[in-house]
């Protein structure tokens, strides 16, 4: 069985390692072959960008050599996919190589699109790339007080990022001694402060307690950098001295160019994880159009379910389990405390009171992630 | 006579249906009617609440076989 994994991010890497362990005998005998295509020879721990933006991590902590994370026996090529020939079961890469497959998994991820809103990219700070997170930290260091507005679009990667950056900025300004000169104003596109209702019910009183103001039903229409005003689709506007955005995301351009899904999201079965209309093409991570959180843990749990299924398909001729929508997200709440949201398709999250223990566990996970990527945790 | 456009957001959960309505209403003309189809019950509350804030006209909400139909008229 030729297994082709397109994408070397969290989902693709966990899946490849999971499969390599389950199929170690088959890989040695030549009965199975695992090939991974990626755009980079480096693997980034993307949740670390939030910490980089407030000076709590450094860039070198975010990266490992991708090959060092992969089990022996996985063929790895830094040569991203360019053309998906689904009817022929093959993929042509940017370098011109054609890879055939029996089973393909697409895990190409997503990208922030601040440029889709007039004025947003030029006048805001964000933390979704190393470059932008470092720029945001430099701007924060120069900030001497004023009105900080947090504005976002959906869907975006990391559902807790809007809340976490609000809480972490509160900490940052307090630690710098400029909290009394700073006002944090949080905006959100729907009628509460978070899309998950129980998370919103928990977070709004926290904002009230910390003096973080908020406006809901605020969908960014445009940003005027001259007057420093953000205008909403709803007809309201708010002024800012520093604008921080969590921009709406799209799937990768290669998915759109190949006509595999509008805005780069591939229509995917929510339990079986196959691309709609295809039995041998699977999709995990941000790339799916499944209406759940675009989070690393989503990719992680999808990869585990799919790894078990692909191995079983080779060994037994059929899959053995369904993905149940499991997601687990830490929520940094500031003041060295954190909580978490754990949920699936049927059971909503019920965030508990934040504790120091969960915060320290999150910091430990920032290191343990590399064991996760290797498929060990 | 106004046009009525169907915004089929079935299978999408909050905030998907509302986001699809916002995108569709930007592209619509004043006076156009849009009918959002949503399989997420939360849409029956969220979308009318958004319509009130933005001051479009909520023409009604009905439920049929687990699908909520929320009809809105673009007022401005």
GROMACS .gro file of C-alpha atoms in nm:
model
  453
    1UNK     CA    1   0.000   0.000   0.000
    2UNK     CA    2   0.147   0.334  -0.107
    3UNK     CA    3   0.048   0.599   0.147
    4UNK     CA    4   0.109   0.959   0.044
    5UNK     CA    5   0.087   1.231   0.311
    6UNK     CA    6   0.070   1.582   0.169
    7UNK     CA    7   0.175   1.829   0.438
    8UNK     CA    8   0.437   1.811   0.713
    9UNK     CA    9   0.265   2.010   0.987
   10UNK     CA   10   0.128   1.875   1.309
   11UNK     CA   11  -0.142   1.652   1.157
   12UNK     CA   12   0.072   1.506   0.879
   13UNK     CA   13   0.369   1.444   1.109
   14UNK     CA   14   0.171   1.274   1.385
   15UNK     CA   15  -0.009   1.061   1.127
   16UNK     CA   16   0.313   0.957   0.949
   17UNK     CA   17   0.479   0.852   1.276
   18UNK     CA   18   0.165   0.678   1.400
   19UNK     CA   19   0.145   0.479   1.077
   20UNK     CA   20   0.518   0.402   1.071
   21UNK     CA   21   0.488   0.239   1.414
   22UNK     CA   22   0.171   0.048   1.333
   23UNK     CA   23   0.311  -0.069   1.000
   24UNK     CA   24   0.677  -0.126   1.094
   25UNK     CA   25   0.667  -0.489   0.973
   26UNK     CA   26   0.493  -0.395   0.649
   27UNK     CA   27   0.739  -0.110   0.587
   28UNK     CA   28   1.034  -0.348   0.627
   29UNK     CA   29   0.880  -0.608   0.397
   30UNK     CA   30   0.787  -0.353   0.133
   31UNK     CA   31   0.415  -0.419   0.176
   32UNK     CA   32   0.366  -0.056   0.283
   33UNK     CA   33   0.537   0.265   0.188
   34UNK     CA   34   0.489   0.607   0.350
   35UNK     CA   35   0.586   0.921   0.161
   36UNK     CA   36   0.553   1.275   0.297
   37UNK     CA   37   0.562   1.593   0.090
   38UNK     CA   38   0.619   1.924   0.267
   39UNK     CA   39   0.695   2.285   0.182
   40UNK     CA   40   0.967   2.310   0.447
   41UNK     CA   41   1.248   2.110   0.605
   42UNK     CA   42   1.165   2.277   0.938
   43UNK     CA   43   0.871   2.201   1.164
   44UNK     CA   44   0.721   2.488   1.360
   45UNK     CA   45   0.540   2.461   1.693
   46UNK     CA   46   0.275   2.712   1.595
   47UNK     CA   47   0.112   2.761   1.939
   48UNK     CA   48   0.445   2.906   2.050
   49UNK     CA   49   0.387   3.214   1.834
   50UNK     CA   50   0.143   3.349   2.093
   51UNK     CA   51   0.422   3.339   2.351
   52UNK     CA   52   0.675   3.486   2.107
   53UNK     CA   53   0.447   3.786   2.056
   54UNK     CA   54   0.458   3.875   2.427
   55UNK     CA   55   0.824   3.792   2.482
   56UNK     CA   56   0.779   3.461   2.660
   57UNK     CA   57   0.947   3.238   2.401
   58UNK     CA   58   1.226   3.290   2.150
   59UNK     CA   59   1.216   3.189   1.781
   60UNK     CA   60   1.465   2.903   1.814
   61UNK     CA   61   1.229   2.727   2.059
   62UNK     CA   62   0.964   2.703   1.787
   63UNK     CA   63   1.155   2.488   1.538
   64UNK     CA   64   1.295   2.141   1.489
   65UNK     CA   65   1.440   1.979   1.181
   66UNK     CA   66   1.147   1.793   1.022
   67UNK     CA   67   1.353   1.484   0.939
   68UNK     CA   68   1.457   1.453   1.303
   69UNK     CA   69   1.090   1.415   1.400
   70UNK     CA   70   1.008   1.138   1.154
   71UNK     CA   71   1.036   0.765   1.220
   72UNK     CA   72   1.290   0.579   1.007
   73UNK     CA   73   1.125   0.436   0.699
   74UNK     CA   74   0.922   0.747   0.614
   75UNK     CA   75   1.029   0.897   0.282
   76UNK     CA   76   1.041   1.273   0.321
   77UNK     CA   77   1.060   1.524   0.037
   78UNK     CA   78   1.077   1.903   0.062
   79UNK     CA   79   0.878   1.942  -0.255
   80UNK     CA   80   0.519   2.057  -0.207
   81UNK     CA   81   0.226   1.930  -0.408
   82UNK     CA   82   0.118   2.137  -0.705
   83UNK     CA   83  -0.133   1.928  -0.898
   84UNK     CA   84  -0.373   1.672  -0.753
   85UNK     CA   85  -0.478   1.415  -1.015
   86UNK     CA   86  -0.746   1.246  -0.806
   87UNK     CA   87  -0.882   1.032  -1.089
   88UNK     CA   88  -0.535   0.889  -1.154
   89UNK     CA   89  -0.437   0.854  -0.786
   90UNK     CA   90  -0.130   1.068  -0.830
   91UNK     CA   91   0.014   1.404  -0.728
   92UNK     CA   92   0.263   1.617  -0.919
   93UNK     CA   93   0.496   1.829  -0.709
   94UNK     CA   94   0.639   2.175  -0.771
   95UNK     CA   95   0.966   2.002  -0.859
   96UNK     CA   96   0.788   1.798  -1.128
   97UNK     CA   97   0.795   1.457  -0.957
   98UNK     CA   98   0.480   1.247  -0.986
   99UNK     CA   99   0.388   1.040  -0.680
  100UNK     CA  100   0.129   0.766  -0.716
  101UNK     CA  101  -0.071   0.648  -0.416
  102UNK     CA  102  -0.321   0.392  -0.296
  103UNK     CA  103  -0.421   0.616  -0.005
  104UNK     CA  104  -0.359   0.989   0.018
  105UNK     CA  105  -0.397   1.214   0.321
  106UNK     CA  106  -0.415   1.589   0.267
  107UNK     CA  107  -0.295   1.794   0.564
  108UNK     CA  108  -0.184   2.119   0.407
  109UNK     CA  109  -0.317   2.351   0.678
  110UNK     CA  110  -0.439   2.708   0.655
  111UNK     CA  111  -0.310   3.062   0.617
  112UNK     CA  112  -0.408   3.397   0.772
  113UNK     CA  113  -0.560   3.644   0.527
  114UNK     CA  114  -0.551   3.995   0.681
  115UNK     CA  115  -0.515   4.137   0.329
  116UNK     CA  116  -0.880   4.054   0.258
  117UNK     CA  117  -0.998   4.343   0.478
  118UNK     CA  118  -0.907   4.692   0.351
  119UNK     CA  119  -0.645   4.852   0.573
  120UNK     CA  120  -0.615   4.560   0.815
  121UNK     CA  121  -0.277   4.415   0.716
  122UNK     CA  122  -0.106   4.755   0.705
  123UNK     CA  123  -0.240   4.886   1.033
  124UNK     CA  124  -0.251   4.592   1.268
  125UNK     CA  125  -0.029   4.352   1.454
  126UNK     CA  126  -0.078   3.976   1.442
  127UNK     CA  127   0.110   3.671   1.565
  128UNK     CA  128   0.045   3.398   1.308
  129UNK     CA  129   0.395   3.398   1.157
  130UNK     CA  130   0.737   3.428   1.317
  131UNK     CA  131   0.795   3.761   1.144
  132UNK     CA  132   0.461   3.912   1.249
  133UNK     CA  133   0.489   3.786   1.608
  134UNK     CA  134   0.833   3.946   1.642
  135UNK     CA  135   0.702   4.269   1.491
  136UNK     CA  136   0.413   4.264   1.737
  137UNK     CA  137   0.651   4.218   2.030
  138UNK     CA  138   0.864   4.511   1.910
  139UNK     CA  139   0.551   4.728   1.887
  140UNK     CA  140   0.439   4.622   2.233
  141UNK     CA  141   0.779   4.710   2.378
  142UNK     CA  142   0.748   5.061   2.235
  143UNK     CA  143   0.387   5.103   2.348
  144UNK     CA  144   0.350   5.348   2.634
  145UNK     CA  145  -0.025   5.320   2.693
  146UNK     CA  146  -0.347   5.385   2.508
  147UNK     CA  147  -0.636   5.189   2.362
  148UNK     CA  148  -0.558   4.837   2.240
  149UNK     CA  149  -0.830   4.685   2.022
  150UNK     CA  150  -0.845   4.312   1.946
  151UNK     CA  151  -1.039   4.238   1.627
  152UNK     CA  152  -1.083   3.914   1.441
  153UNK     CA  153  -1.232   3.724   1.156
  154UNK     CA  154  -1.353   3.365   1.133
  155UNK     CA  155  -1.261   3.096   1.072
  156UNK     CA  156  -0.921   3.127   1.232
  157UNK     CA  157  -0.657   2.892   1.360
  158UNK     CA  158  -0.661   2.830   1.736
  159UNK     CA  159  -1.006   2.904   1.874
  160UNK     CA  160  -0.871   3.022   2.208
  161UNK     CA  161  -0.617   3.267   2.065
  162UNK     CA  162  -0.850   3.571   2.091
  163UNK     CA  163  -0.917   3.511   2.460
  164UNK     CA  164  -0.559   3.415   2.538
  165UNK     CA  165  -0.405   3.721   2.375
  166UNK     CA  166  -0.648   3.944   2.569
  167UNK     CA  167  -0.552   3.784   2.901
  168UNK     CA  168  -0.181   3.771   2.817
  169UNK     CA  169  -0.176   4.135   2.711
  170UNK     CA  170  -0.341   4.227   3.040
  171UNK     CA  171  -0.051   4.049   3.215
  172UNK     CA  172   0.206   4.208   2.986
  173UNK     CA  173   0.084   4.563   3.047
  174UNK     CA  174   0.056   4.503   3.421
  175UNK     CA  175   0.411   4.368   3.433
  176UNK     CA  176   0.536   4.671   3.242
  177UNK     CA  177   0.355   4.900   3.486
  178UNK     CA  178   0.140   5.064   3.218
  179UNK     CA  179  -0.191   4.885   3.279
  180UNK     CA  180  -0.341   5.198   3.437
  181UNK     CA  181  -0.267   5.388   3.114
  182UNK     CA  182  -0.395   5.110   2.888
  183UNK     CA  183  -0.745   5.005   2.788
  184UNK     CA  184  -0.799   4.663   2.626
  185UNK     CA  185  -1.109   4.643   2.404
  186UNK     CA  186  -1.208   4.302   2.267
  187UNK     CA  187  -1.439   4.253   1.970
  188UNK     CA  188  -1.596   3.934   1.840
  189UNK     CA  189  -1.797   3.854   1.525
  190UNK     CA  190  -2.096   3.681   1.687
  191UNK     CA  191  -2.331   3.773   1.969
  192UNK     CA  192  -2.107   3.656   2.255
  193UNK     CA  193  -1.735   3.671   2.334
  194UNK     CA  194  -1.656   3.322   2.202
  195UNK     CA  195  -1.811   3.082   1.952
  196UNK     CA  196  -1.830   2.802   2.212
  197UNK     CA  197  -2.120   2.906   2.432
  198UNK     CA  198  -1.986   2.768   2.761
  199UNK     CA  199  -1.646   2.926   2.696
  200UNK     CA  200  -1.820   3.258   2.632
  201UNK     CA  201  -2.019   3.226   2.956
  202UNK     CA  202  -1.696   3.169   3.145
  203UNK     CA  203  -1.487   3.435   2.967
  204UNK     CA  204  -1.724   3.735   2.980
  205UNK     CA  205  -1.718   3.763   3.364
  206UNK     CA  206  -1.337   3.723   3.351
  207UNK     CA  207  -1.320   4.019   3.114
  208UNK     CA  208  -1.549   4.217   3.346
  209UNK     CA  209  -1.328   4.134   3.643
  210UNK     CA  210  -1.012   4.248   3.462
  211UNK     CA  211  -1.166   4.561   3.314
  212UNK     CA  212  -1.141   4.436   2.955
  213UNK     CA  213  -1.430   4.588   2.761
  214UNK     CA  214  -1.594   4.406   2.471
  215UNK     CA  215  -1.830   4.449   2.179
  216UNK     CA  216  -1.998   4.151   2.017
  217UNK     CA  217  -2.142   4.126   1.663
  218UNK     CA  218  -1.837   4.315   1.540
  219UNK     CA  219  -1.722   4.197   1.196
  220UNK     CA  220  -1.434   4.405   1.068
  221UNK     CA  221  -1.520   4.586   0.746
  222UNK     CA  222  -1.221   4.816   0.709
  223UNK     CA  223  -0.946   4.989   0.901
  224UNK     CA  224  -0.857   5.354   0.856
  225UNK     CA  225  -0.493   5.387   0.958
  226UNK     CA  226  -0.499   5.766   0.935
  227UNK     CA  227  -0.776   5.823   1.187
  228UNK     CA  228  -0.699   5.493   1.365
  229UNK     CA  229  -1.053   5.366   1.346
  230UNK     CA  230  -1.184   5.014   1.287
  231UNK     CA  231  -1.524   5.003   1.116
  232UNK     CA  232  -1.757   4.705   1.142
  233UNK     CA  233  -1.999   4.550   0.895
  234UNK     CA  234  -2.264   4.623   1.159
  235UNK     CA  235  -2.214   4.999   1.120
  236UNK     CA  236  -2.027   5.063   1.445
  237UNK     CA  237  -1.669   5.179   1.481
  238UNK     CA  238  -1.402   5.188   1.745
  239UNK     CA  239  -1.080   5.384   1.773
  240UNK     CA  240  -0.744   5.231   1.860
  241UNK     CA  241  -0.385   5.319   1.941
  242UNK     CA  242  -0.274   4.962   1.877
  243UNK     CA  243  -0.479   4.716   1.673
  244UNK     CA  244  -0.421   4.345   1.718
  245UNK     CA  245  -0.590   4.109   1.478
  246UNK     CA  246  -0.663   3.741   1.458
  247UNK     CA  247  -0.746   3.741   1.086
  248UNK     CA  248  -0.985   3.512   0.905
  249UNK     CA  249  -0.801   3.218   0.751
  250UNK     CA  250  -0.828   3.029   0.425
  251UNK     CA  251  -0.701   2.685   0.334
  252UNK     CA  252  -0.392   2.668   0.117
  253UNK     CA  253  -0.388   2.811  -0.233
  254UNK     CA  254  -0.298   2.474  -0.389
  255UNK     CA  255  -0.631   2.333  -0.266
  256UNK     CA  256  -0.824   2.620  -0.424
  257UNK     CA  257  -0.627   2.602  -0.751
  258UNK     CA  258  -0.703   2.232  -0.782
  259UNK     CA  259  -1.074   2.294  -0.725
  260UNK     CA  260  -1.080   2.071  -0.418
  261UNK     CA  261  -1.272   2.307  -0.192
  262UNK     CA  262  -1.401   2.663  -0.170
  263UNK     CA  263  -1.159   2.893   0.013
  264UNK     CA  264  -0.921   2.599   0.045
  265UNK     CA  265  -1.138   2.389   0.279
  266UNK     CA  266  -1.191   2.036   0.147
  267UNK     CA  267  -1.540   1.887   0.200
  268UNK     CA  268  -1.470   1.607   0.447
  269UNK     CA  269  -1.681   1.343   0.622
  270UNK     CA  270  -1.693   1.443   0.988
  271UNK     CA  271  -1.645   1.087   1.123
  272UNK     CA  272  -1.465   0.894   0.849
  273UNK     CA  273  -1.242   1.189   0.748
  274UNK     CA  274  -1.252   1.096   0.379
  275UNK     CA  275  -1.284   1.365   0.116
  276UNK     CA  276  -1.645   1.368   0.001
  277UNK     CA  277  -1.682   1.147  -0.306
  278UNK     CA  278  -1.340   0.981  -0.259
  279UNK     CA  279  -1.278   0.658  -0.068
  280UNK     CA  280  -0.898   0.670  -0.074
  281UNK     CA  281  -0.841   1.041  -0.006
  282UNK     CA  282  -0.851   1.159   0.355
  283UNK     CA  283  -0.822   1.505   0.504
  284UNK     CA  284  -0.707   1.611   0.852
  285UNK     CA  285  -0.630   1.930   1.042
  286UNK     CA  286  -0.721   2.279   0.932
  287UNK     CA  287  -0.771   2.163   0.571
  288UNK     CA  288  -1.112   2.005   0.636
  289UNK     CA  289  -1.438   2.195   0.608
  290UNK     CA  290  -1.565   2.025   0.925
  291UNK     CA  291  -1.723   2.297   1.140
  292UNK     CA  292  -1.506   2.239   1.445
  293UNK     CA  293  -1.208   2.423   1.586
  294UNK     CA  294  -0.904   2.465   1.364
  295UNK     CA  295  -0.664   2.360   1.636
  296UNK     CA  296  -0.349   2.153   1.669
  297UNK     CA  297  -0.532   1.913   1.897
  298UNK     CA  298  -0.801   1.862   1.633
  299UNK     CA  299  -0.530   1.760   1.386
  300UNK     CA  300  -0.368   1.543   1.654
  301UNK     CA  301  -0.683   1.346   1.740
  302UNK     CA  302  -0.788   1.317   1.377
  303UNK     CA  303  -0.441   1.184   1.292
  304UNK     CA  304  -0.462   0.920   1.565
  305UNK     CA  305  -0.803   0.799   1.447
  306UNK     CA  306  -0.697   0.799   1.085
  307UNK     CA  307  -0.366   0.623   1.159
  308UNK     CA  308  -0.554   0.342   1.327
  309UNK     CA  309  -0.794   0.321   1.033
  310UNK     CA  310  -0.538   0.322   0.752
  311UNK     CA  311  -0.334   0.054   0.930
  312UNK     CA  312  -0.649  -0.152   0.978
  313UNK     CA  313  -0.742  -0.108   0.612
  314UNK     CA  314  -0.409  -0.263   0.518
  315UNK     CA  315  -0.426  -0.540   0.775
  316UNK     CA  316  -0.799  -0.616   0.779
  317UNK     CA  317  -0.940  -0.448   0.472
  318UNK     CA  318  -1.161  -0.209   0.668
  319UNK     CA  319  -1.142   0.087   0.907
  320UNK     CA  320  -1.203   0.027   1.277
  321UNK     CA  321  -1.310   0.358   1.431
  322UNK     CA  322  -1.465   0.695   1.370
  323UNK     CA  323  -1.339   1.039   1.469
  324UNK     CA  324  -1.576   1.173   1.734
  325UNK     CA  325  -1.490   1.541   1.704
  326UNK     CA  326  -1.251   1.538   2.000
  327UNK     CA  327  -1.069   1.866   2.064
  328UNK     CA  328  -0.866   1.974   2.367
  329UNK     CA  329  -0.752   2.333   2.403
  330UNK     CA  330  -0.559   2.494   2.685
  331UNK     CA  331  -0.669   2.848   2.767
  332UNK     CA  332  -0.400   3.074   2.915
  333UNK     CA  333  -0.589   3.313   3.141
  334UNK     CA  334  -0.304   3.534   3.265
  335UNK     CA  335  -0.164   3.575   3.615
  336UNK     CA  336   0.017   3.239   3.575
  337UNK     CA  337  -0.309   3.051   3.553
  338UNK     CA  338  -0.479   2.850   3.280
  339UNK     CA  339  -0.782   2.635   3.219
  340UNK     CA  340  -0.887   2.413   2.930
  341UNK     CA  341  -1.176   2.326   2.702
  342UNK     CA  342  -1.229   1.961   2.616
  343UNK     CA  343  -1.516   1.873   2.385
  344UNK     CA  344  -1.640   1.665   2.094
  345UNK     CA  345  -1.933   1.664   1.851
  346UNK     CA  346  -2.180   1.565   2.122
  347UNK     CA  347  -2.038   1.711   2.443
  348UNK     CA  348  -1.971   2.084   2.475
  349UNK     CA  349  -1.678   2.213   2.683
  350UNK     CA  350  -1.721   2.313   3.045
  351UNK     CA  351  -1.422   2.529   3.140
  352UNK     CA  352  -1.325   2.506   3.505
  353UNK     CA  353  -1.171   2.775   3.726
  354UNK     CA  354  -0.815   2.848   3.608
  355UNK     CA  355  -0.530   2.707   3.814
  356UNK     CA  356  -0.154   2.746   3.832
  357UNK     CA  357  -0.113   2.371   3.775
  358UNK     CA  358  -0.279   2.386   3.433
  359UNK     CA  359  -0.068   2.688   3.337
  360UNK     CA  360   0.250   2.501   3.427
  361UNK     CA  361   0.126   2.196   3.241
  362UNK     CA  362   0.073   2.412   2.932
  363UNK     CA  363   0.428   2.545   2.963
  364UNK     CA  364   0.548   2.186   2.996
  365UNK     CA  365   0.345   2.091   2.689
  366UNK     CA  366   0.527   2.363   2.494
  367UNK     CA  367   0.829   2.133   2.534
  368UNK     CA  368   0.644   1.802   2.528
  369UNK     CA  369   0.497   1.893   2.189
  370UNK     CA  370   0.800   1.742   2.019
  371UNK     CA  371   0.708   1.407   2.172
  372UNK     CA  372   0.353   1.455   2.040
  373UNK     CA  373   0.481   1.526   1.691
  374UNK     CA  374   0.686   1.205   1.708
  375UNK     CA  375   0.367   1.021   1.793
  376UNK     CA  376   0.482   0.933   2.145
  377UNK     CA  377   0.236   1.140   2.350
  378UNK     CA  378  -4.030   4.274  -0.697
  379UNK     CA  379  -3.749   4.163  -0.469
  380UNK     CA  380  -3.521   3.870  -0.533
  381UNK     CA  381  -3.495   3.596  -0.272
  382UNK     CA  382  -3.162   3.423  -0.248
  383UNK     CA  383  -3.112   3.098  -0.060
  384UNK     CA  384  -2.807   3.084   0.166
  385UNK     CA  385  -2.767   2.714   0.230
  386UNK     CA  386  -2.561   2.680   0.548
  387UNK     CA  387  -2.688   2.336   0.646
  388UNK     CA  388  -2.420   2.120   0.805
  389UNK     CA  389  -2.238   2.426   0.934
  390UNK     CA  390  -2.243   2.516   1.302
  391UNK     CA  391  -2.232   2.852   1.473
  392UNK     CA  392  -2.090   3.090   1.364
  393UNK     CA  393  -2.089   2.944   1.012
  394UNK     CA  394  -2.450   3.026   0.912
  395UNK     CA  395  -2.423   3.385   1.036
  396UNK     CA  396  -2.091   3.433   0.856
  397UNK     CA  397  -2.245   3.301   0.534
  398UNK     CA  398  -2.536   3.542   0.571
  399UNK     CA  399  -2.300   3.836   0.629
  400UNK     CA  400  -2.106   3.750   0.313
  401UNK     CA  401  -2.427   3.709   0.112
  402UNK     CA  402  -2.583   4.030   0.239
  403UNK     CA  403  -2.273   4.228   0.139
  404UNK     CA  404  -2.323   4.107  -0.217
  405UNK     CA  405  -2.703   4.168  -0.218
  406UNK     CA  406  -2.897   4.477  -0.323
  407UNK     CA  407  -3.116   4.683  -0.088
  408UNK     CA  408  -3.459   4.524  -0.085
  409UNK     CA  409  -3.331   4.175  -0.164
  410UNK     CA  410  -3.451   3.892   0.055
  411UNK     CA  411  -3.219   3.621   0.178
  412UNK     CA  412  -3.331   3.293   0.327
  413UNK     CA  413  -3.070   3.120   0.543
  414UNK     CA  414  -3.107   2.744   0.582
  415UNK     CA  415  -2.937   2.617   0.894
  416UNK     CA  416  -2.934   2.283   1.069
  417UNK     CA  417  -2.789   2.449   1.380
  418UNK     CA  418  -3.064   2.548   1.623
  419UNK     CA  419  -2.849   2.831   1.761
  420UNK     CA  420  -2.897   3.012   1.428
  421UNK     CA  421  -3.263   3.071   1.516
  422UNK     CA  422  -3.145   3.307   1.791
  423UNK     CA  423  -2.809   3.432   1.666
  424UNK     CA  424  -2.916   3.545   1.321
  425UNK     CA  425  -3.226   3.746   1.426
  426UNK     CA  426  -3.018   3.908   1.701
  427UNK     CA  427  -2.757   4.013   1.442
  428UNK     CA  428  -3.031   4.138   1.208
  429UNK     CA  429  -3.169   4.359   1.487
  430UNK     CA  430  -2.827   4.508   1.560
  431UNK     CA  431  -2.756   4.582   1.196
  432UNK     CA  432  -3.111   4.708   1.139
  433UNK     CA  433  -3.206   4.488   0.848
  434UNK     CA  434  -3.558   4.346   0.846
  435UNK     CA  435  -3.631   4.004   0.995
  436UNK     CA  436  -3.918   3.858   0.793
  437UNK     CA  437  -3.954   3.541   0.997
  438UNK     CA  438  -3.808   3.214   1.117
  439UNK     CA  439  -3.957   2.871   1.059
  440UNK     CA  440  -3.843   2.518   1.133
  441UNK     CA  441  -3.901   2.228   0.901
  442UNK     CA  442  -3.756   1.878   0.949
  443UNK     CA  443  -3.470   2.002   1.163
  444UNK     CA  444  -3.380   2.286   0.929
  445UNK     CA  445  -3.430   2.646   1.039
  446UNK     CA  446  -3.525   2.896   0.769
  447UNK     CA  447  -3.442   3.253   0.868
  448UNK     CA  448  -3.559   3.515   0.620
  449UNK     CA  449  -3.407   3.862   0.612
  450UNK     CA  450  -3.460   4.165   0.391
  451UNK     CA  451  -3.161   4.389   0.324
  452UNK     CA  452  -3.278   4.729   0.445
  453UNK     CA  453  -2.978   4.953   0.386
   0.00000   0.00000   0.00000
